């Protein structure tokens, strides 16, 4: 059997994952042809078609496109770039999104069975859950960001909704938009939105929301997500800035409703193309608004066969803050709740003065009982602080201590929701900080492994994923982007 690589240039780690997928799906007996193609001594075309990084499989003179190739082609036409926006993946921006191909490859490598159950405790906008559904695997995700949960469920629901229904609904929404009345509001939500949108733009956005609201829940959530993804561009927040920066005018040259219509048509086109490949309504997945440090109450049909996630880093991205317009517009958060929810996230940089005092005390006494290595790292950072460090830097050692404690709680909680011996894969980056003028590298993967061990997980592998500028000519500019950790649940069934 001859395996032909996908048309884009693969990172070294993608090639490595690709070979591991071959071993997991069709057997270990492979060799390389002069043209770089891979030959496998195998006959299982169906399994070979599940490979992530190959475009086709040829056997006995017949070529079969892989499922992944069909999906990617459906979104990007003949582009020679890796598509990450196929199916519903491109519905909404989300910071720290998983690369969908990595998710899919991991499911293959870990051997998650078709119709098995997969858990993503930091599911964000649902990349793992969507990829699981593409593979006929059931999934459950948790996230503390209500917008993440809303987006993830909108994607999963859209996959089960025939694209034709969405096309009809879009027409109804557009027809309705100029006829609907918007009830007047005098509340915190309205005042908040008034402060971030020019009056005529806000009127358009609100009319659209009312027009969408006539549709059933699944259809409405799809269009609300499409609209939400456009909000920042039409607001007084500078969309180019990760942090919130106000600009004098929204500078919008097009009307909101035209952008909404164009974005909806494109989103439905991609969905329809994916549905043509996958057939609608495959495996079920669902995201829950839940803190993964405390998963009791999460109802799973059974223990999960595996968990896959990309956790936040210490001093993580401001997931809530950057999305606050959407959170308030969709009534997912009251404006006053924004900073609290941000502070609740694992790895948050936000910490109240009182929480900071408590965290500092905990650090000094190792009140959380962290393993020595992690404790000593935080104590070392604390003692490296000098007067030249501003208040954000001064908080880093305590925030790191809190992050380690939180991640250990997550490891403990997840172990009760996956089967004994089940794998837990995490994609994690490195981190560094500068304190007292000195740079400190934080080997987050190594510390996460240590924390996981301390609550009963075993380690199967810690593999650096080598990447380089995908379109650069020289692999000499290789960088280690992230690390793959695979843990095994060593805890007996409880
Ligand atoms: C790196 S992002 C995950 C992105 C996701 N893989 C995707 O493709 O969209 C990390 C996520 O963890 C969430 N999070 C942080 N602390 C959490 C907690 N304690 N419980 C559940 N989710 C949390 C954040 O809201 C964020 O969505």
Coordinates of C-alpha atoms and ligand atoms in Angstrom, one line a residue:
X1 CA 0.0 0.0 0.0
X2 CA 1.4 3.4 -1.0
X3 CA 0.6 6.4 1.2
X4 CA 0.8 9.8 -0.4
X5 CA 1.6 12.8 1.9
X6 CA -0.8 15.8 2.0
X7 CA 0.2 18.6 -0.3
X8 CA 1.5 21.0 2.4
X9 CA 5.0 21.0 4.0
X10 CA 4.9 19.0 7.1
X11 CA 6.6 20.0 10.4
X12 CA 9.1 17.4 11.7
X13 CA 6.6 16.6 14.5
X14 CA 3.8 16.0 12.1
X15 CA 5.9 13.4 10.2
X16 CA 6.7 11.8 13.5
X17 CA 3.0 11.7 14.5
X18 CA 2.2 10.4 11.0
X19 CA 4.5 7.4 11.3
X20 CA 3.1 6.6 14.8
X21 CA -0.4 6.8 13.3
X22 CA 0.6 4.2 10.7
X23 CA 1.8 1.9 13.4
X24 CA -1.3 2.3 15.4
X25 CA -3.8 2.0 12.6
X26 CA -2.3 -0.4 10.0
X27 CA 0.9 -2.0 11.3
X28 CA 4.6 -1.3 11.8
X29 CA 6.0 -2.7 8.5
X30 CA 6.8 0.4 6.5
X31 CA 9.6 1.7 4.2
X32 CA 10.2 4.9 2.3
X33 CA 10.2 5.3 -1.5
X34 CA 12.7 7.6 -3.3
X35 CA 10.0 10.2 -3.7
X36 CA 9.5 10.4 0.0
X37 CA 6.2 8.4 -0.1
X38 CA 5.6 5.8 2.5
X39 CA 5.0 2.1 1.6
X40 CA 3.2 0.0 4.2
X41 CA 2.9 -3.7 4.1
X42 CA -0.8 -3.7 4.8
X43 CA -4.2 -4.1 3.2
X44 CA -6.5 -2.3 5.5
X45 CA -7.7 0.5 3.3
X46 CA -10.4 1.6 5.7
X47 CA -8.1 2.1 8.6
X48 CA -5.5 3.8 6.3
X49 CA -8.1 6.3 5.2
X50 CA -8.3 7.5 8.8
X51 CA -4.7 8.8 8.7
X52 CA -4.3 12.5 9.3
X53 CA -1.3 13.6 7.3
X54 CA -1.7 11.6 4.1
X55 CA -3.9 12.6 1.1
X56 CA -4.4 9.2 -0.4
X57 CA -3.8 5.5 -0.1
X58 CA -3.2 3.4 -3.2
X59 CA -3.5 -0.3 -3.4
X60 CA -3.7 -2.6 -6.4
X61 CA -3.8 0.3 -8.8
X62 CA -6.7 2.0 -7.0
X63 CA -6.3 5.3 -5.1
X64 CA -8.5 6.2 -2.2
X65 CA -8.6 9.7 -0.7
X66 CA -8.2 9.9 3.1
X67 CA -11.1 11.3 5.1
X68 CA -8.9 14.1 6.3
X69 CA -7.9 15.1 2.8
X70 CA -11.6 15.2 1.8
X71 CA -12.4 17.4 4.8
X72 CA -9.5 19.8 4.3
X73 CA -10.1 20.0 0.5
X74 CA -13.8 20.7 1.2
X75 CA -12.8 23.9 3.0
X76 CA -9.8 25.2 1.1
X77 CA -10.2 24.1 -2.5
X78 CA -6.8 23.4 -4.0
X79 CA -4.8 25.4 -1.5
X80 CA -1.4 23.9 -0.6
X81 CA -1.6 25.1 3.0
X82 CA -2.8 23.0 5.8
X83 CA -6.4 23.9 6.4
X84 CA -7.4 24.3 10.1
X85 CA -10.8 25.8 9.4
X86 CA -12.6 23.0 7.7
X87 CA -16.0 21.8 8.9
X88 CA -17.0 24.0 11.8
X89 CA -13.5 24.7 13.1
X90 CA -13.4 28.2 11.7
X91 CA -16.7 29.4 13.1
X92 CA -15.2 31.6 15.9
X93 CA -11.8 32.8 16.8
X94 CA -10.5 31.5 20.1
X95 CA -7.1 32.1 21.7
X96 CA -5.0 29.0 22.2
X97 CA -7.0 26.9 19.8
X98 CA -5.8 23.4 19.2
X99 CA -4.5 22.4 15.8
X100 CA -7.3 20.0 14.7
X101 CA -4.8 17.7 12.9
X102 CA -2.9 17.1 16.1
X103 CA -6.1 16.2 17.9
X104 CA -7.1 13.8 15.3
X105 CA -3.6 12.2 15.2
X106 CA -3.6 11.8 18.9
X107 CA -6.9 10.0 18.9
X108 CA -5.4 7.5 16.3
X109 CA -2.2 7.1 18.2
X110 CA -3.9 6.6 21.6
X111 CA -6.3 4.1 20.0
X112 CA -9.5 5.8 21.1
X113 CA -12.1 3.3 19.8
X114 CA -14.9 4.3 17.4
X115 CA -17.9 5.0 19.6
X116 CA -15.6 5.3 22.6
X117 CA -15.8 8.3 25.0
X118 CA -13.2 11.1 25.0
X119 CA -12.8 13.8 27.7
X120 CA -11.3 17.3 27.2
X121 CA -11.2 19.1 30.5
X122 CA -10.0 22.4 29.0
X123 CA -12.2 22.1 25.9
X124 CA -12.2 25.8 24.9
X125 CA -14.0 26.3 21.6
X126 CA -14.3 22.6 21.2
X127 CA -11.6 21.5 18.7
X128 CA -11.2 18.1 20.4
X129 CA -14.9 17.5 20.6
X130 CA -15.4 18.4 16.9
X131 CA -12.5 16.1 15.9
X132 CA -14.0 13.3 18.0
X133 CA -17.3 13.7 16.2
X134 CA -15.5 13.6 12.8
X135 CA -14.2 10.2 13.9
X136 CA -17.4 8.8 15.3
X137 CA -16.2 9.1 18.9
X138 CA -18.4 10.5 21.7
X139 CA -17.0 13.3 23.8
X140 CA -17.5 15.5 26.8
X141 CA -15.7 18.8 27.4
X142 CA -15.6 21.2 30.3
X143 CA -14.6 24.8 30.3
X144 CA -15.0 27.7 32.7
X145 CA -15.5 30.3 30.0
X146 CA -19.2 30.5 29.1
X147 CA -18.4 31.7 25.6
X148 CA -16.1 28.7 25.0
X149 CA -18.9 26.4 26.0
X150 CA -21.4 28.3 23.9
X151 CA -19.2 28.1 20.8
X152 CA -18.3 24.4 21.3
X153 CA -21.9 23.4 21.6
X154 CA -22.9 25.6 18.7
X155 CA -20.3 23.8 16.6
X156 CA -21.4 20.3 17.7
X157 CA -25.1 21.1 17.2
X158 CA -24.4 22.6 13.7
X159 CA -22.7 19.3 12.7
X160 CA -26.0 17.6 13.4
X161 CA -28.1 20.2 11.5
X162 CA -28.5 19.7 7.8
X163 CA -26.8 22.6 6.1
X164 CA -30.0 23.2 4.0
X165 CA -31.9 24.1 7.2
X166 CA -29.3 26.8 8.0
X167 CA -29.5 28.2 4.4
X168 CA -33.3 28.5 4.8
X169 CA -32.9 30.0 8.3
X170 CA -30.4 32.6 7.1
X171 CA -32.9 33.8 4.5
X172 CA -35.6 34.1 7.2
X173 CA -33.2 36.0 9.5
X174 CA -32.2 38.5 6.8
X175 CA -35.9 39.0 5.8
X176 CA -36.8 39.6 9.5
X177 CA -33.9 41.8 10.4
X178 CA -35.3 45.2 9.3
X179 CA -38.8 44.4 10.5
X180 CA -38.1 43.4 14.1
X181 CA -38.4 45.8 17.0
X182 CA -35.7 45.8 19.7
X183 CA -37.3 46.1 23.2
X184 CA -35.6 49.1 25.0
X185 CA -33.3 48.1 27.8
X186 CA -32.0 50.2 30.7
X187 CA -29.7 47.7 32.4
X188 CA -26.0 47.0 32.9
X189 CA -25.7 45.0 29.7
X190 CA -27.1 47.8 27.6
X191 CA -24.9 50.4 29.2
X192 CA -21.9 48.3 28.7
X193 CA -22.6 47.7 25.1
X194 CA -23.3 51.4 24.5
X195 CA -19.8 52.2 25.8
X196 CA -18.2 49.9 23.2
X197 CA -20.3 50.3 20.1
X198 CA -21.4 53.4 18.2
X199 CA -25.2 53.8 18.4
X200 CA -26.0 52.9 14.8
X201 CA -23.8 49.8 14.9
X202 CA -25.3 48.7 18.2
X203 CA -28.8 49.1 16.8
X204 CA -27.9 46.8 13.9
X205 CA -26.3 44.2 16.1
X206 CA -29.2 44.2 18.5
X207 CA -31.8 43.9 15.6
X208 CA -29.9 40.9 14.3
X209 CA -29.9 39.3 17.7
X210 CA -33.7 39.7 18.0
X211 CA -34.1 38.4 14.4
X212 CA -32.0 35.3 15.2
X213 CA -33.9 34.7 18.4
X214 CA -37.0 33.6 16.5
X215 CA -35.1 30.4 15.4
X216 CA -34.9 27.2 17.4
X217 CA -31.9 26.8 19.8
X218 CA -29.5 24.9 17.6
X219 CA -30.0 27.2 14.6
X220 CA -29.9 30.3 16.7
X221 CA -26.7 29.4 18.4
X222 CA -25.0 28.8 15.1
X223 CA -25.9 32.3 13.8
X224 CA -25.2 34.0 17.2
X225 CA -21.7 32.5 17.1
X226 CA -21.1 33.8 13.5
X227 CA -22.2 37.3 14.6
X228 CA -20.2 37.2 17.8
X229 CA -17.1 36.5 15.8
X230 CA -17.6 39.8 14.0
X231 CA -18.3 42.0 17.1
X232 CA -14.8 43.2 17.9
X233 CA -14.2 44.3 14.4
X234 CA -17.3 46.6 14.6
X235 CA -16.6 47.8 18.1
X236 CA -14.5 50.5 19.7
X237 CA -12.0 47.9 20.8
X238 CA -9.0 47.7 18.7
X239 CA -9.2 44.2 17.1
X240 CA -5.5 44.1 16.5
X241 CA -4.7 44.2 20.2
X242 CA -4.8 41.2 22.5
X243 CA -5.4 43.4 25.5
X244 CA -8.4 45.8 25.5
X245 CA -7.5 49.1 23.8
X246 CA -10.1 51.7 22.9
X247 CA -10.0 53.4 19.5
X248 CA -11.8 56.6 18.7
X249 CA -14.1 55.1 16.0
X250 CA -15.1 51.6 14.8
X251 CA -13.9 52.6 11.3
X252 CA -16.3 50.1 9.8
X253 CA -16.6 50.6 6.1
X254 CA -19.2 47.8 5.6
X255 CA -22.5 47.4 7.3
X256 CA -22.7 44.8 10.0
X257 CA -25.5 42.9 8.4
X258 CA -23.6 42.5 5.1
X259 CA -20.6 41.1 6.9
X260 CA -22.8 38.8 8.9
X261 CA -24.5 37.5 5.8
X262 CA -21.2 36.9 4.0
X263 CA -19.7 35.1 7.1
X264 CA -22.8 33.0 7.5
X265 CA -22.8 31.9 3.8
X266 CA -19.1 30.9 4.1
X267 CA -19.7 29.0 7.4
X268 CA -22.6 27.1 5.9
X269 CA -20.6 26.3 2.8
X270 CA -17.8 24.8 4.9
X271 CA -20.3 22.9 7.0
X272 CA -22.1 21.6 4.0
X273 CA -18.9 20.4 2.4
X274 CA -17.9 18.6 5.6
X275 CA -21.4 17.0 5.9
X276 CA -21.1 15.8 2.3
X277 CA -18.0 13.9 3.4
X278 CA -19.1 12.8 6.9
X279 CA -22.9 12.6 6.6
X280 CA -24.7 14.6 9.3
X281 CA -25.4 13.5 12.8
X282 CA -22.5 11.3 13.8
X283 CA -21.3 10.9 17.3
X284 CA -22.6 13.1 20.0
X285 CA -20.4 15.5 22.0
X286 CA -21.2 18.1 24.5
X287 CA -19.4 20.9 26.4
X288 CA -20.3 21.8 30.0
X289 CA -19.7 25.0 31.9
X290 CA -17.6 23.5 34.7
X291 CA -14.4 24.0 36.7
X292 CA -12.3 20.9 35.9
X293 CA -10.7 21.1 39.4
X294 CA -14.1 19.9 40.8
X295 CA -15.8 17.6 38.4
X296 CA -18.2 15.9 40.7
X297 CA -21.7 16.3 39.3
X298 CA -20.4 15.9 35.8
X299 CA -22.5 13.1 34.3
X300 CA -20.7 10.9 31.9
X301 CA -22.4 7.9 30.3
X302 CA -19.4 5.9 31.5
X303 CA -15.8 6.5 32.3
X304 CA -13.8 8.0 29.4
X305 CA -11.5 5.9 27.3
X306 CA -9.0 8.8 27.0
X307 CA -8.5 12.5 27.7
X308 CA -6.9 14.9 25.4
X309 CA -6.4 18.6 26.2
X310 CA -4.3 21.8 25.8
X311 CA -4.2 23.3 29.2
X312 CA -3.7 27.0 29.8
X313 CA -0.1 28.1 30.8
X314 CA 0.9 29.8 34.0
X315 CA 0.0 33.5 33.6
X316 CA -2.4 32.4 30.8
X317 CA -4.0 34.3 28.0
X318 CA -6.8 36.5 29.1
X319 CA -9.5 34.2 27.7
X320 CA -12.4 36.1 29.3
X321 CA -11.2 39.7 28.9
X322 CA -10.5 39.4 25.2
X323 CA -14.0 38.0 24.6
X324 CA -16.0 40.3 26.9
X325 CA -18.0 42.0 24.2
X326 CA -19.4 38.6 23.1
X327 CA -19.9 37.4 26.6
X328 CA -22.0 40.5 27.5
X329 CA -23.8 40.7 24.1
X330 CA -24.9 37.0 24.4
X331 CA -25.9 37.6 28.0
X332 CA -23.5 34.9 29.1
X333 CA -21.9 37.2 31.7
X334 CA -23.0 40.3 33.6
X335 CA -20.4 43.0 33.0
X336 CA -19.6 42.9 36.7
X337 CA -18.8 39.2 36.6
X338 CA -16.1 39.5 34.0
X339 CA -13.1 40.0 36.2
X340 CA -14.2 37.4 38.7
X341 CA -14.5 34.7 36.1
X342 CA -11.2 35.7 34.6
X343 CA -9.6 35.4 38.0
X344 CA -11.1 31.9 38.5
X345 CA -9.5 30.5 35.4
X346 CA -6.5 28.2 36.0
X347 CA -3.3 30.1 35.4
X348 CA -5.1 33.5 35.5
X349 CA -2.9 36.6 35.9
X350 CA -5.7 38.3 37.7
X351 CA -5.6 38.0 41.5
X352 CA -7.3 40.1 44.1
X353 CA -5.1 41.7 46.8
X354 CA -6.5 39.3 49.4
X355 CA -6.1 36.2 47.3
X356 CA -2.5 37.4 46.6
X357 CA -1.8 37.6 50.4
X358 CA -3.2 34.2 50.9
X359 CA -1.3 32.7 47.9
X360 CA 1.9 34.2 49.2
X361 CA 1.4 32.7 52.6
X362 CA 0.6 29.3 51.0
X363 CA 3.8 29.6 48.9
X364 CA 5.9 30.3 51.9
X365 CA 4.6 27.3 53.8
X366 CA 3.9 25.1 50.9
X367 CA 0.4 24.8 52.2
X368 CA -0.8 23.0 49.1
X369 CA 1.8 20.3 49.8
X370 CA 3.3 20.5 46.2
X371 CA 6.2 18.3 45.3
X372 CA 9.5 19.8 46.4
X373 CA 10.7 20.6 42.9
X374 CA 7.7 22.8 42.1
X375 CA 7.7 24.4 45.5
X376 CA 11.5 25.2 45.3
X377 CA 11.1 26.7 41.9
X378 CA 8.4 29.1 43.2
X379 CA 10.4 30.0 46.3
X380 CA 13.5 30.6 44.1
X381 CA 11.6 32.9 41.9
X382 CA 10.2 34.7 44.9
X383 CA 13.6 35.3 46.2
X384 CA 14.9 36.6 42.8
X385 CA 12.5 39.5 42.9
X386 CA 14.0 42.9 43.3
X387 CA 12.6 46.4 43.7
X388 CA 12.9 46.9 40.0
X389 CA 10.1 44.4 39.3
X390 CA 6.7 46.0 38.8
X391 CA 3.6 44.7 40.4
X392 CA 2.8 42.2 37.6
X393 CA 6.2 40.6 37.8
X394 CA 6.1 40.6 41.6
X395 CA 3.0 38.4 41.4
X396 CA 4.6 35.8 39.1
X397 CA 6.0 33.4 41.8
X398 CA 2.6 33.3 43.7
X399 CA 0.7 32.9 40.4
X400 CA 2.9 30.1 39.4
X401 CA 2.4 28.4 42.8
X402 CA -1.3 28.8 42.4
X403 CA -1.2 27.4 38.8
X404 CA 0.7 24.3 40.0
X405 CA -1.8 23.8 42.7
X406 CA -4.7 24.2 40.3
X407 CA -3.3 21.9 37.7
X408 CA -2.7 19.2 40.3
X409 CA -6.4 19.5 41.3
X410 CA -7.3 19.0 37.7
X411 CA -5.1 15.9 37.4
X412 CA -6.8 14.5 40.5
X413 CA -10.3 15.2 39.2
X414 CA -9.7 13.9 35.7
X415 CA -8.3 10.6 37.1
X416 CA -11.8 9.8 38.5
X417 CA -13.4 10.3 35.2
X418 CA -11.3 8.1 32.9
X419 CA -10.9 4.3 32.9
X420 CA -8.1 2.7 34.8
X421 CA -5.0 2.7 32.6
X422 CA -6.6 5.2 30.2
X423 CA -4.3 7.7 28.5
X424 CA -4.4 11.5 29.2
X425 CA -2.6 13.5 26.4
X426 CA -1.6 17.1 27.0
X427 CA 0.0 19.5 24.5
X428 CA 1.9 22.0 26.6
X429 CA 4.3 24.9 25.8
X430 CA 7.3 26.1 27.7
X431 CA 7.3 29.4 29.5
X432 CA 9.7 31.9 30.8
X433 CA 9.8 35.0 33.0
X434 CA 12.2 37.8 33.7
X435 CA 12.6 38.6 37.4
X436 CA 15.2 40.9 38.9
X437 CA 16.6 41.3 35.4
X438 CA 17.3 37.5 35.1
X439 CA 15.5 35.2 32.6
X440 CA 14.1 32.1 34.2
X441 CA 12.9 29.3 31.9
X442 CA 9.9 27.4 33.2
X443 CA 9.8 23.8 31.9
X444 CA 6.0 23.6 32.3
X445 CA 5.8 20.0 30.8
X446 CA 8.2 18.6 33.3
X447 CA 6.4 20.3 36.2
X448 CA 3.1 19.1 35.0
X449 CA 4.4 15.5 34.9
X450 CA 5.7 15.8 38.4
X451 CA 2.4 17.2 39.7
X452 CA 0.5 14.4 37.9
X453 CA 2.7 11.8 39.4
X454 CA 2.0 13.2 42.9
X455 CA -1.7 12.3 42.5
X456 CA -1.2 8.9 41.0
X457 CA -0.7 9.3 37.2
X458 CA 2.1 7.4 35.5
X459 CA 4.0 8.9 32.5
X460 CA 4.1 7.1 29.2
X461 CA 6.0 9.8 27.2
X462 CA 7.2 13.4 27.1
X463 CA 7.9 14.2 23.5
X464 CA 9.1 17.6 22.2
X465 CA 7.2 18.6 19.0
X466 CA 9.7 20.1 16.6
X467 CA 8.4 22.8 14.4
X468 CA 9.8 25.4 12.1
X469 CA 8.5 28.2 9.9
X470 CA 6.2 26.1 7.8
X471 CA 7.0 28.0 4.6
X472 CA 10.6 28.6 5.4
X473 CA 13.2 26.8 3.3
X474 CA 15.6 25.8 6.0
X475 CA 14.8 23.4 8.8
X476 CA 17.7 25.0 10.6
X477 CA 15.3 27.5 12.0
X478 CA 13.7 24.7 14.0
X479 CA 12.0 25.7 17.2
X480 CA 10.5 23.5 19.8
X481 CA 7.0 24.7 19.8
X482 CA 5.3 22.5 22.3
X483 CA 5.6 19.2 24.1
X484 CA 3.3 16.2 24.0
X485 CA 2.8 14.5 27.4
X486 CA 1.0 11.2 27.7
X487 CA 0.0 10.1 31.2
X488 CA -1.6 6.8 32.2
X489 CA -4.3 6.6 34.9
X490 CA -2.8 4.4 37.5
X491 CA -5.6 4.8 40.0
X492 CA -7.8 1.8 40.6
X493 CA -11.5 2.1 39.7
X494 CA -13.2 4.1 42.5
Ligands
LIG1 C1 -5.6 26.6 25.7 S1 -7.3 26.9 25.9 C2 -8.0 25.5 25.2 C3 -8.4 25.7 23.8 C4 -9.0 24.5 23.1 N1 -8.1 23.4 23.0 C5 -9.5 24.9 21.7 O1 -9.2 24.3 20.7 O2 -10.3 25.9 21.6 C6 -7.5 26.6 27.7 C7 -8.9 26.7 28.1 O3 -9.0 26.4 29.5 C8 -10.1 27.0 30.1 N2 -9.9 26.9 31.6 C9 -9.1 27.6 32.4 N3 -9.2 27.2 33.6 C10 -10.2 26.2 33.7 C11 -10.8 25.4 34.7 N4 -10.3 25.5 35.9 N5 -11.8 24.6 34.3 C12 -12.2 24.5 33.1 N6 -11.7 25.2 32.0 C13 -10.7 26.1 32.3 C14 -10.0 28.4 29.5 O4 -11.3 29.1 29.6 C15 -9.6 28.1 28.1 O5 -10.7 28.0 27.3

